[in-house]
Tab-separated table of C-alpha atoms in Angstrom:
chain	number	residue	atom	x	y	z
A	140	MET	CA	-43.675	52.659	-35.381
A	141	PHE	CA	-40.040	51.879	-33.228
A	142	ASP	CA	-40.233	52.262	-29.644
A	143	VAL	CA	-37.606	54.047	-28.938
A	144	ARG	CA	-38.529	53.005	-24.294
A	145	LYS	CA	-39.662	50.364	-25.185
A	146	PHE	CA	-36.525	49.421	-26.258
A	147	ILE	CA	-34.090	51.130	-23.898
A	148	ASP	CA	-36.031	48.942	-21.098
A	149	ARG	CA	-35.679	45.695	-23.036
A	150	GLN	CA	-32.341	46.074	-22.996
A	151	ARG	CA	-32.116	47.575	-19.382
A	152	ARG	CA	-33.315	43.287	-19.011
A	153	ASN	CA	-31.600	41.733	-20.594
A	154	SER	CA	-28.644	43.877	-19.568
A	155	GLY	CA	-29.058	43.412	-16.009
A	156	ARG	CA	-30.074	38.947	-16.513
A	157	ILE	CA	-26.226	39.313	-18.340
A	158	SER	CA	-24.520	40.960	-15.306
A	159	THR	CA	-26.497	38.040	-13.036
A	160	ASN	CA	-25.404	35.345	-15.871
A	161	PHE	CA	-21.558	36.586	-15.421
A	162	VAL	CA	-22.185	36.655	-11.545
A	163	SER	CA	-22.941	33.273	-11.633
A	164	ILE	CA	-20.223	32.422	-13.592
A	165	MET	CA	-17.641	34.045	-11.978
A	166	VAL	CA	-18.825	32.388	-8.964
A	167	ASN	CA	-19.077	28.958	-9.830
A	168	THR	CA	-16.041	29.541	-11.584
A	169	THR	CA	-14.012	30.217	-8.366
A	170	GLY	CA	-16.065	27.930	-6.080
A	171	ASP	CA	-14.490	25.203	-8.823
A	172	GLU	CA	-11.395	26.593	-8.558
A	173	SER	CA	-11.341	26.151	-4.579
A	174	SER	CA	-12.920	23.095	-4.902
A	175	SER	CA	-9.857	21.748	-7.047
A	176	GLU	CA	-6.983	23.131	-4.652
A	177	ALA	CA	-9.035	21.065	-1.795
A	178	GLU	CA	-9.546	18.145	-4.160
A	179	HIS	CA	-5.560	18.731	-4.742
A	180	ALA	CA	-4.170	20.357	-1.052
A	181	LYS	CA	-5.397	16.470	0.451
A	182	PRO	CA	-2.634	13.533	1.719
A	183	LEU	CA	-2.529	10.892	-1.569
A	184	GLY	CA	-2.510	7.268	-1.021
A	185	ARG	CA	-0.392	4.921	-0.850
A	186	LEU	CA	-1.225	3.458	-4.302
A	187	SER	CA	-0.447	7.420	-6.048
A	188	ILE	CA	2.871	7.214	-3.701
A	189	LEU	CA	4.365	3.688	-5.301
A	190	SER	CA	3.262	4.103	-8.649
A	191	TYR	CA	5.297	7.835	-8.497
A	192	GLY	CA	8.162	6.611	-6.827
A	193	SER	CA	8.479	3.224	-9.235
A	194	GLY	CA	9.723	5.632	-12.109
A	195	HIS	CA	12.508	6.298	-11.061
A	196	MET	CA	14.013	2.765	-11.182
A	197	LEU	CA	15.689	2.876	-14.665
A	198	ASN	CA	17.574	5.817	-14.028
A	199	ASP	CA	18.265	4.526	-10.325
A	200	ILE	CA	19.153	0.566	-10.839
A	201	THR	CA	21.665	2.039	-14.542
A	202	SER	CA	23.197	4.892	-12.135
A	203	ALA	CA	24.107	1.869	-10.078
A	204	CYS	CA	24.952	-0.049	-12.908
A	205	TRP	CA	27.201	3.015	-14.014
A	206	PHE	CA	28.678	4.620	-11.294
A	207	THR	CA	30.251	0.941	-9.925
A	208	TYR	CA	31.171	-1.169	-13.050
A	209	LEU	CA	30.976	0.701	-15.679
A	210	LEU	CA	35.469	2.593	-14.694
A	211	LEU	CA	35.710	-1.068	-13.949
A	212	PHE	CA	34.474	-1.876	-17.980
A	213	LEU	CA	36.512	0.100	-18.937
A	214	THR	CA	40.107	-0.652	-17.912
A	215	ASP	CA	39.233	-4.028	-18.292
A	216	ILE	CA	38.613	-3.641	-22.264
A	217	GLY	CA	41.665	-2.325	-21.798
A	218	LEU	CA	41.080	2.309	-21.250
A	219	SER	CA	43.362	3.455	-19.176
A	220	PRO	CA	41.981	4.369	-16.218
A	221	ARG	CA	42.295	8.384	-17.215
A	222	ASP	CA	40.214	7.894	-20.881
A	223	ALA	CA	38.543	6.164	-18.320
A	224	ALA	CA	37.343	8.795	-16.734
A	225	VAL	CA	37.017	11.439	-19.481
A	226	VAL	CA	34.309	8.887	-20.460
A	227	MET	CA	32.706	9.003	-17.646
A	228	LEU	CA	33.501	13.022	-17.750
A	229	SER	CA	31.419	13.607	-21.114
A	230	GLY	CA	29.061	12.201	-19.364
A	231	GLN	CA	28.410	13.826	-16.757
A	232	THR	CA	29.304	16.777	-18.636
A	233	ALA	CA	25.793	16.323	-21.553
A	234	ASP	CA	23.635	15.120	-18.513
A	235	ALA	CA	24.273	18.631	-16.747
A	236	PHE	CA	24.011	19.912	-19.733
A	237	THR	CA	20.954	18.627	-20.305
A	238	THR	CA	18.558	19.629	-17.268
A	239	ILE	CA	19.142	22.776	-17.534
A	240	PHE	CA	18.103	22.366	-21.629
A	241	ALA	CA	15.003	19.893	-20.579
A	242	GLY	CA	13.809	21.727	-17.487
A	243	GLU	CA	13.338	24.678	-19.768
A	244	LEU	CA	11.458	21.973	-22.517
A	245	ILE	CA	9.200	20.520	-20.306
A	246	ASP	CA	8.507	24.209	-18.179
A	247	ARG	CA	7.455	25.574	-21.682
A	248	PHE	CA	4.864	22.902	-23.144
A	249	GLY	CA	4.321	20.237	-20.334
A	250	HIS	CA	3.737	16.493	-20.758
A	251	PHE	CA	5.978	15.145	-17.649
A	252	LYS	CA	5.516	11.726	-19.046
A	253	LEU	CA	5.898	11.670	-22.315
A	254	TRP	CA	9.119	13.128	-21.462
A	255	HIS	CA	9.626	11.007	-19.049
A	256	ALA	CA	8.808	8.026	-21.909
A	257	GLY	CA	10.839	9.542	-23.849
A	258	GLY	CA	13.816	9.669	-22.158
A	259	SER	CA	13.192	6.005	-21.043
A	260	ILE	CA	13.975	4.496	-24.172
A	261	LEU	CA	16.996	6.584	-24.675
A	262	VAL	CA	18.583	5.061	-21.844
A	263	ALA	CA	17.442	1.296	-22.649
A	264	ILE	CA	18.391	1.854	-26.347
A	265	SER	CA	22.156	3.856	-25.158
A	266	PHE	CA	22.922	1.888	-21.547
A	267	SER	CA	22.800	-1.270	-24.528
A	268	SER	CA	25.400	-0.256	-26.626
A	269	VAL	CA	28.381	1.256	-24.161
A	270	PHE	CA	28.723	-1.837	-22.652
A	271	GLY	CA	27.658	-3.785	-25.594
A	272	GLY	CA	30.916	-2.471	-26.879
A	273	CYS	CA	32.526	-0.414	-28.572
A	274	VAL	CA	30.430	0.297	-31.359
A	275	PRO	CA	32.556	2.614	-34.455
A	276	CYS	CA	35.423	0.731	-33.443
A	277	LYS	CA	33.527	-2.397	-34.836
A	278	VAL	CA	32.504	-0.220	-38.130
A	279	LEU	CA	35.673	0.253	-38.493
A	280	ARG	CA	37.744	-2.488	-37.556
A	281	THR	CA	39.956	-0.838	-35.991
A	282	ASP	CA	41.043	-1.499	-32.045
A	283	SER	CA	42.457	1.867	-31.895
A	284	SER	CA	42.125	3.813	-27.817
A	285	VAL	CA	40.998	7.150	-29.001
A	286	LEU	CA	38.319	5.972	-31.175
A	287	GLU	CA	36.955	3.789	-28.438
A	288	THR	CA	38.035	6.387	-25.793
A	289	VAL	CA	34.646	8.338	-28.004
A	290	GLY	CA	33.250	6.210	-29.103
A	291	TYR	CA	32.732	4.850	-25.608
A	292	SER	CA	31.932	9.207	-24.960
A	293	THR	CA	30.055	9.131	-27.780
A	294	PHE	CA	27.123	6.791	-26.184
A	295	ALA	CA	28.224	7.815	-22.429
A	296	ALA	CA	26.693	11.141	-23.410
A	297	ILE	CA	23.772	10.041	-25.130
A	298	PHE	CA	23.159	7.494	-22.319
A	299	ASN	CA	22.816	10.424	-19.842
A	300	VAL	CA	21.238	12.909	-21.880
A	301	GLY	CA	18.214	10.059	-21.617
A	302	TRP	CA	18.656	9.525	-18.158
A	303	ALA	CA	19.118	13.713	-17.180
A	304	VAL	CA	15.501	14.211	-18.746
A	305	THR	CA	13.535	11.140	-16.897
A	306	GLN	CA	15.612	12.726	-13.946
A	307	VAL	CA	13.749	16.387	-14.500
A	308	SER	CA	10.469	15.308	-15.371
A	309	HIS	CA	10.063	12.990	-12.189
A	310	MET	CA	10.815	15.453	-10.114
A	311	SER	CA	9.249	17.686	-10.928
A	312	MET	CA	6.479	16.606	-11.273
A	313	VAL	CA	6.107	16.919	-6.993
A	314	ASN	CA	4.867	19.322	-7.051
A	315	CYS	CA	2.049	19.777	-10.194
A	316	ILE	CA	1.081	15.844	-8.544
A	317	THR	CA	-0.086	17.229	-4.812
A	318	LEU	CA	-0.383	21.349	-3.074
A	319	ASN	CA	0.188	19.044	0.457
A	320	PRO	CA	3.283	19.253	1.590
A	321	THR	CA	3.822	16.063	3.608
A	322	SER	CA	3.098	13.866	1.122
A	323	ARG	CA	4.900	15.577	-1.531
A	324	VAL	CA	8.036	14.769	1.302
A	325	ALA	CA	6.852	10.899	0.535
A	326	LEU	CA	6.353	11.080	-3.001
A	327	ALA	CA	10.972	12.019	-2.343
A	328	SER	CA	10.700	9.092	0.327
A	329	CYS	CA	9.175	6.168	-1.958
A	330	ARG	CA	12.016	7.334	-4.792
A	331	ASN	CA	14.413	7.307	-2.871
A	332	ALA	CA	13.364	4.208	-1.589
A	333	PHE	CA	12.974	2.463	-4.697
A	334	THR	CA	16.293	4.236	-4.739
A	335	MET	CA	17.897	1.586	-1.993
A	336	ILE	CA	16.076	-1.220	-4.413
A	337	ALA	CA	17.022	-0.723	-7.406
A	338	ASN	CA	21.107	-0.541	-5.531
A	339	LEU	CA	19.913	-4.001	-3.882
A	340	SER	CA	18.876	-5.064	-6.711
A	341	LEU	CA	21.405	-4.516	-9.292
A	342	TYR	CA	24.119	-5.795	-6.807
A	343	ALA	CA	21.573	-9.007	-6.273
A	344	ILE	CA	21.987	-9.494	-10.151
A	345	ALA	CA	25.648	-8.901	-10.246
A	346	LEU	CA	25.922	-11.461	-8.034
A	347	ALA	CA	23.482	-13.644	-9.337
A	348	VAL	CA	26.297	-13.364	-13.298
A	349	PHE	CA	29.455	-13.410	-11.830
A	350	SER	CA	28.154	-16.874	-9.651
A	351	ALA	CA	27.110	-18.654	-12.931
A	352	TYR	CA	29.291	-17.966	-14.454
A	353	ASN	CA	32.330	-18.623	-11.956
A	354	THR	CA	32.403	-22.559	-13.282
A	355	MET	CA	33.088	-20.813	-16.719
A	356	GLN	CA	36.458	-20.610	-17.474
A	357	SER	CA	36.026	-19.050	-21.199
A	358	ILE	CA	33.543	-16.328	-20.661
A	359	SER	CA	35.538	-13.083	-20.067
A	360	ILE	CA	34.578	-10.572	-17.310
A	361	VAL	CA	33.219	-8.205	-19.713
A	362	ILE	CA	30.545	-10.243	-20.791
A	363	GLN	CA	29.577	-9.952	-17.313
A	364	TYR	CA	29.216	-6.955	-17.369
A	365	ARG	CA	27.380	-6.781	-19.855
A	366	TRP	CA	24.737	-9.416	-19.215
A	367	ILE	CA	24.342	-6.642	-15.556
A	368	ALA	CA	23.707	-4.539	-17.209
A	369	TYR	CA	20.893	-5.856	-19.378
A	370	LEU	CA	19.354	-7.232	-17.032
A	371	SER	CA	18.787	-3.304	-14.873
A	372	ILE	CA	18.072	-2.408	-17.937
A	373	PHE	CA	15.027	-4.851	-18.338
A	374	ILE	CA	14.157	-4.414	-14.256
A	375	GLY	CA	14.511	-1.041	-15.124
A	376	CYS	CA	12.123	-0.837	-17.666
A	377	CYS	CA	9.246	-3.311	-15.694
A	378	PHE	CA	8.995	-0.643	-13.823
A	379	VAL	CA	9.043	2.707	-15.710
A	380	CYS	CA	6.337	0.323	-17.356
A	381	VAL	CA	4.115	-0.209	-13.630
A	382	PHE	CA	4.665	4.126	-13.326
A	383	LEU	CA	3.082	4.908	-16.915
A	384	LEU	CA	-0.061	3.437	-15.795
A	385	GLY	CA	-0.740	3.976	-12.473
A	386	THR	CA	0.861	7.898	-12.614
A	387	LYS	CA	-1.387	9.940	-14.607
A	388	GLU	CA	-0.297	13.434	-16.395
A	389	PRO	CA	-0.489	15.329	-12.933
A	390	GLU	CA	-3.393	18.342	-12.611
A	391	LEU	CA	-2.447	21.470	-11.478
A	392	LYS	CA	0.065	21.838	-14.748
A	393	LYS	CA	-2.433	21.371	-17.260
A	394	GLN	CA	-4.199	23.606	-14.993
A	395	ILE	CA	-1.788	27.010	-15.193
A	396	GLN	CA	-1.570	26.430	-18.693
A	397	CYS	CA	-5.555	26.045	-19.669
A	398	LYS	CA	-5.187	29.837	-17.112
A	399	ASN	CA	-2.514	31.536	-19.402
A	400	LEU	CA	-0.149	31.879	-17.071
A	401	SER	CA	2.847	34.432	-17.363
A	402	ARG	CA	5.787	31.296	-17.524
A	403	ILE	CA	8.033	32.396	-13.717
A	404	SER	CA	11.667	33.753	-16.189
A	405	TRP	CA	15.136	31.982	-14.577
A	406	ALA	CA	16.097	35.755	-13.420
A	407	HIS	CA	13.154	35.025	-10.308
A	408	TRP	CA	14.848	31.947	-9.439
A	409	PHE	CA	18.369	34.007	-9.395
A	410	LYS	CA	16.938	36.449	-7.474
A	411	LYS	CA	16.100	34.609	-4.495
A	412	VAL	CA	18.597	33.127	-1.697
A	413	LEU	CA	17.007	30.370	-0.535
A	414	TYR	CA	17.782	29.172	-4.070
A	415	TYR	CA	21.408	29.634	-3.648
A	416	GLN	CA	21.662	27.879	-0.171
A	417	VAL	CA	19.672	25.265	-1.663
A	418	ALA	CA	21.600	24.409	-4.257
A	419	VAL	CA	24.808	24.484	-2.752
A	420	VAL	CA	23.256	21.600	-0.411
A	421	TYR	CA	21.688	19.722	-3.415
A	422	MET	CA	25.232	20.396	-4.292
A	423	LEU	CA	26.368	18.755	-2.264
A	424	THR	CA	24.516	17.010	-0.690
A	425	ARG	CA	24.865	14.360	-4.470
A	426	LEU	CA	28.284	14.376	-3.985
A	427	VAL	CA	27.899	12.837	-1.147
A	428	THR	CA	25.769	10.344	-2.083
A	429	ASN	CA	24.703	8.937	-5.587
A	430	VAL	CA	13.835	6.837	3.828
A	431	SER	CA	14.088	8.650	5.642
A	432	GLN	CA	11.056	7.835	8.211
A	433	GLU	CA	7.868	9.501	7.461
A	434	THR	CA	6.541	12.320	9.310
A	435	ARG	CA	5.254	15.208	9.986
A	436	TRP	CA	7.791	17.613	8.205
A	437	THR	CA	8.318	21.424	9.235
A	438	SER	CA	12.098	23.603	8.538
A	439	LEU	CA	13.315	22.480	11.870
A	440	ARG	CA	12.338	18.935	11.263
A	441	LEU	CA	14.495	19.624	8.357
A	442	LYS	CA	16.878	21.056	8.796
A	443	THR	CA	17.429	18.739	12.281
A	444	PHE	CA	17.312	15.184	9.688
A	445	PHE	CA	19.389	16.494	7.339
A	446	THR	CA	21.568	17.982	10.712
A	447	ALA	CA	22.128	14.703	11.539
A	448	GLY	CA	23.132	12.931	8.473
A	449	ALA	CA	25.229	15.260	7.652
A	450	ILE	CA	26.681	14.077	11.276
A	451	LEU	CA	27.004	10.915	10.785
A	452	TRP	CA	28.927	10.852	7.190
A	453	VAL	CA	31.745	13.007	9.267
A	454	VAL	CA	32.221	10.462	11.768
A	455	SER	CA	31.675	8.042	9.341
A	456	GLY	CA	34.407	9.640	6.951
A	457	ALA	CA	36.391	9.808	9.332
A	458	GLY	CA	36.860	6.546	9.901
A	459	ILE	CA	37.663	6.290	6.862
A	460	PHE	CA	40.168	8.036	6.484
A	461	VAL	CA	41.515	7.359	10.351
A	462	LEU	CA	41.274	3.536	10.158
A	463	PRO	CA	44.089	1.322	10.620
A	464	SER	CA	43.760	-1.573	7.249
A	465	LYS	CA	43.923	-4.185	9.995
A	466	LEU	CA	40.310	-2.880	11.006
A	467	HIS	CA	39.192	-3.313	7.800
A	468	ASP	CA	36.056	-5.617	8.964
A	469	ILE	CA	35.067	-2.023	10.728
A	470	MET	CA	33.501	-0.936	7.122
A	471	TYR	CA	31.195	-2.657	7.413
A	472	VAL	CA	29.112	-0.831	10.397
A	473	LEU	CA	30.470	1.825	8.836
A	474	SER	CA	29.024	0.577	5.485
A	475	ILE	CA	25.202	0.800	7.752
A	476	ILE	CA	25.205	4.588	9.484
A	477	ILE	CA	27.035	5.537	5.845
A	478	GLY	CA	23.982	3.931	4.460
A	479	VAL	CA	21.645	5.731	6.677
A	480	ALA	CA	23.650	9.124	6.219
A	481	ASN	CA	22.588	8.805	2.806
A	482	ALA	CA	19.050	8.195	2.691
A	483	LEU	CA	18.122	11.390	5.966
A	484	MET	CA	20.850	14.073	3.373
A	485	THR	CA	19.561	12.508	0.386
A	486	VAL	CA	15.297	13.129	1.612
A	487	THR	CA	15.374	15.829	3.102
A	488	GLY	CA	17.797	17.103	0.209
A	489	ILE	CA	15.463	16.762	-2.207
A	490	SER	CA	12.571	18.188	0.112
A	491	MET	CA	14.483	21.626	0.082
A	492	GLU	CA	13.334	21.613	-3.346
A	493	SER	CA	10.028	21.375	-3.354
A	494	ILE	CA	10.032	23.934	-0.535
A	495	LEU	CA	11.290	26.471	-2.170
A	496	VAL	CA	9.528	25.892	-5.694
A	497	GLY	CA	6.689	25.924	-3.609
A	498	GLU	CA	3.872	26.739	-6.280
A	499	ASP	CA	5.649	28.934	-9.227
A	500	LEU	CA	4.315	25.780	-10.988
A	501	ASN	CA	5.638	26.977	-14.192
A	502	GLY	CA	8.460	27.312	-13.645
A	503	CYS	CA	9.657	23.492	-11.447
A	504	ALA	CA	10.858	21.999	-13.973
A	505	PHE	CA	14.806	24.982	-14.388
A	506	VAL	CA	14.627	24.512	-10.249
A	507	TYR	CA	15.536	20.237	-11.050
A	508	GLY	CA	17.706	21.176	-13.948
A	509	SER	CA	19.641	24.239	-12.418
A	510	LEU	CA	20.723	21.964	-9.362
A	511	SER	CA	20.976	18.581	-11.489
A	512	PHE	CA	23.026	21.319	-13.523
A	513	LEU	CA	25.730	21.169	-10.190
A	514	ASP	CA	25.304	17.794	-9.520
A	515	LYS	CA	25.783	16.353	-12.369
A	516	LEU	CA	28.886	19.116	-13.158
A	517	SER	CA	30.694	18.869	-10.247
A	518	CYS	CA	30.285	14.783	-9.773
A	519	GLY	CA	31.757	14.554	-13.226
A	520	LEU	CA	34.876	16.851	-11.624
A	521	ALA	CA	35.245	14.967	-8.724
A	522	LEU	CA	35.246	11.410	-9.518
A	523	TYR	CA	37.841	12.563	-13.118
A	524	ALA	CA	40.381	14.202	-10.722
A	525	LEU	CA	40.471	11.621	-8.444
A	526	GLU	CA	40.162	8.462	-11.600
A	527	SER	CA	42.704	10.332	-12.858
A	528	TYR	CA	44.958	10.884	-9.891
A	529	GLN	CA	45.582	7.685	-9.393
A	530	ASP	CA	46.135	6.858	-11.926
A	531	ALA	CA	48.740	9.338	-11.989
A	532	ALA	CA	49.769	7.805	-8.616
A	533	GLY	CA	49.723	4.257	-9.171
A	534	ARG	CA	46.839	1.947	-8.044
A	535	THR	CA	49.779	0.542	-5.171
A	536	ASP	CA	48.408	2.824	-2.403
A	537	MET	CA	45.388	0.667	-2.094
A	538	LYS	CA	46.830	-2.695	-1.327
A	539	LEU	CA	45.258	-3.444	2.163
A	540	ASN	CA	48.595	-4.668	4.728
A	541	ASN	CA	47.911	-6.618	7.593
A	542	SER	CA	49.565	-3.908	10.147
A	543	MET	CA	47.514	-1.057	12.624
A	544	GLU	CA	50.388	1.244	9.980
A	545	VAL	CA	47.643	3.962	8.108
A	546	THR	CA	47.920	4.440	4.489
A	547	HIS	CA	46.165	7.608	3.686
A	548	SER	CA	46.081	6.989	0.108
A	549	VAL	CA	43.607	8.468	-2.638
A	550	THR	CA	40.935	6.402	-2.327
A	551	ARG	CA	40.374	7.880	1.600
A	552	TYR	CA	40.755	11.369	0.851
A	553	GLY	CA	38.261	10.781	-1.751
A	554	PHE	CA	36.288	7.542	0.273
A	555	GLY	CA	36.753	9.639	2.965
A	556	VAL	CA	37.699	14.044	4.121
A	557	PHE	CA	35.795	14.582	0.169
A	558	PRO	CA	32.470	13.953	1.575
A	559	ALA	CA	32.420	14.004	4.885
A	560	ALA	CA	34.152	17.510	3.845
A	561	CYS	CA	30.772	18.727	1.889
A	562	ALA	CA	28.418	17.109	4.147
A	563	LEU	CA	29.502	19.361	7.194
A	564	VAL	CA	29.268	22.063	4.939
A	565	SER	CA	26.454	21.444	3.226
A	566	ALA	CA	24.964	21.069	6.713
A	567	VAL	CA	26.206	24.774	7.749
A	568	VAL	CA	24.550	26.602	4.780
A	569	THR	CA	20.928	24.318	6.215
A	570	TYR	CA	20.952	26.480	8.797
A	571	THR	CA	21.170	29.865	7.065
A	572	MET	CA	17.682	28.642	5.730
A	573	ASP	CA	15.136	30.833	6.312
A	574	LEU	CA	12.693	28.041	5.315
A	575	PRO	CA	9.060	28.469	5.366
A	576	ASP	CA	7.419	26.338	7.326
A	577	THR	CA	5.342	23.716	6.152
A	578	ARG	CA	2.799	21.668	8.794
A	579	SER	CA	0.574	19.126	7.959
A	580	ARG	CA	-1.754	17.281	7.697
A	581	PRO	CA	-0.383	13.496	7.764
A	582	LEU	CA	-1.350	10.604	5.230
A	583	ASN	CA	-5.003	8.671	4.960
A	584	GLU	CA	-2.373	5.668	4.888
A	585	PRO	CA	0.596	4.744	5.617
A	586	LEU	CA	2.908	4.496	2.959
A	587	LEU	CA	4.493	0.742	3.268
A	588	ALA	CA	1.466	-1.396	5.850
């Protein structure tokens, strides 16, 4: 016969055990989450920072080659400066729009390293095609200038699509690798240190190629540009392999996806005044330049270092604008000052992006992507305007003369006045920001010791 009292007592005892087990599970889960957050809040080690920093080397060295030699290459093969500017603008426009979509997809699906690897492969293949000649012209066996412009523009767009995917995935990893503010700045600093290494590597490659072919008159300048591009791709791919092997897929993004938290919508960022302030500063900074000391960063120090770089650029830009042609050797000094200014502004500008994102990791890729959209589109339009004006005005105003006369050419406005004005405006916007304090412990070990 069924005993009701015994059944009720049994259920009460089981309920008590279930409640106890539930509380135990909740405590253990909370403890695991706390320990995980504490683990990710620890400063990163030197090897982790170095392996991350190497991940943008392919982008940086091809970008340096792109902005240094592409217009020269295109004009040397017969394109007009305006058509060459069209090729450049097509690439920058494709880059700008890709950053938006790449940021959205990475926020949605994650897998930073997979996106990075795919973008790097696209960069390597398409960049070699840009300097490899007009593919449609070879297929159709015609030398039409229109077809050349379309052909080079197509591969330039493909190259910049891969470049944008690699850039957004790499930059947005910073907030998902660590919660430590100082380590985040160290990651950005190391990334920019490798940018400087990439630039120097490109010029070393160019010097070696030009020196090797200097005595061979039969070798055209086009072949030299192609060797520079191919060697740049090879070196960049080696560093991409170091990054993929030495950097783990960020755990913070996986944890958020496992919690099934809702993604942060685009409107969330558009409601923040800080988003627009950082956007203006980042865009103007990237217009100025395309490693600062390791230090403990606060909002005041970020503003101070950025402003110092901006002031150096204003001084350098003014010097470029008023420097007499006879005193052109002073440009070596101004170049050093510009290098310091670029390092200060770039590192602190990217660090402001990291502060803007904070712990809103579900929308971090959109922030980096949308700000890069402004960067790429504005740079493309600025370069197109300068190159088009230079095409109309001719290149005679760029020639130096041995006198104290100052000729205010397109070059002086483009390399002096415009970057200096951007630096000045960005410094003013920086001081209107209400940045949260990011005090933290320094790294366990020095970055480059």
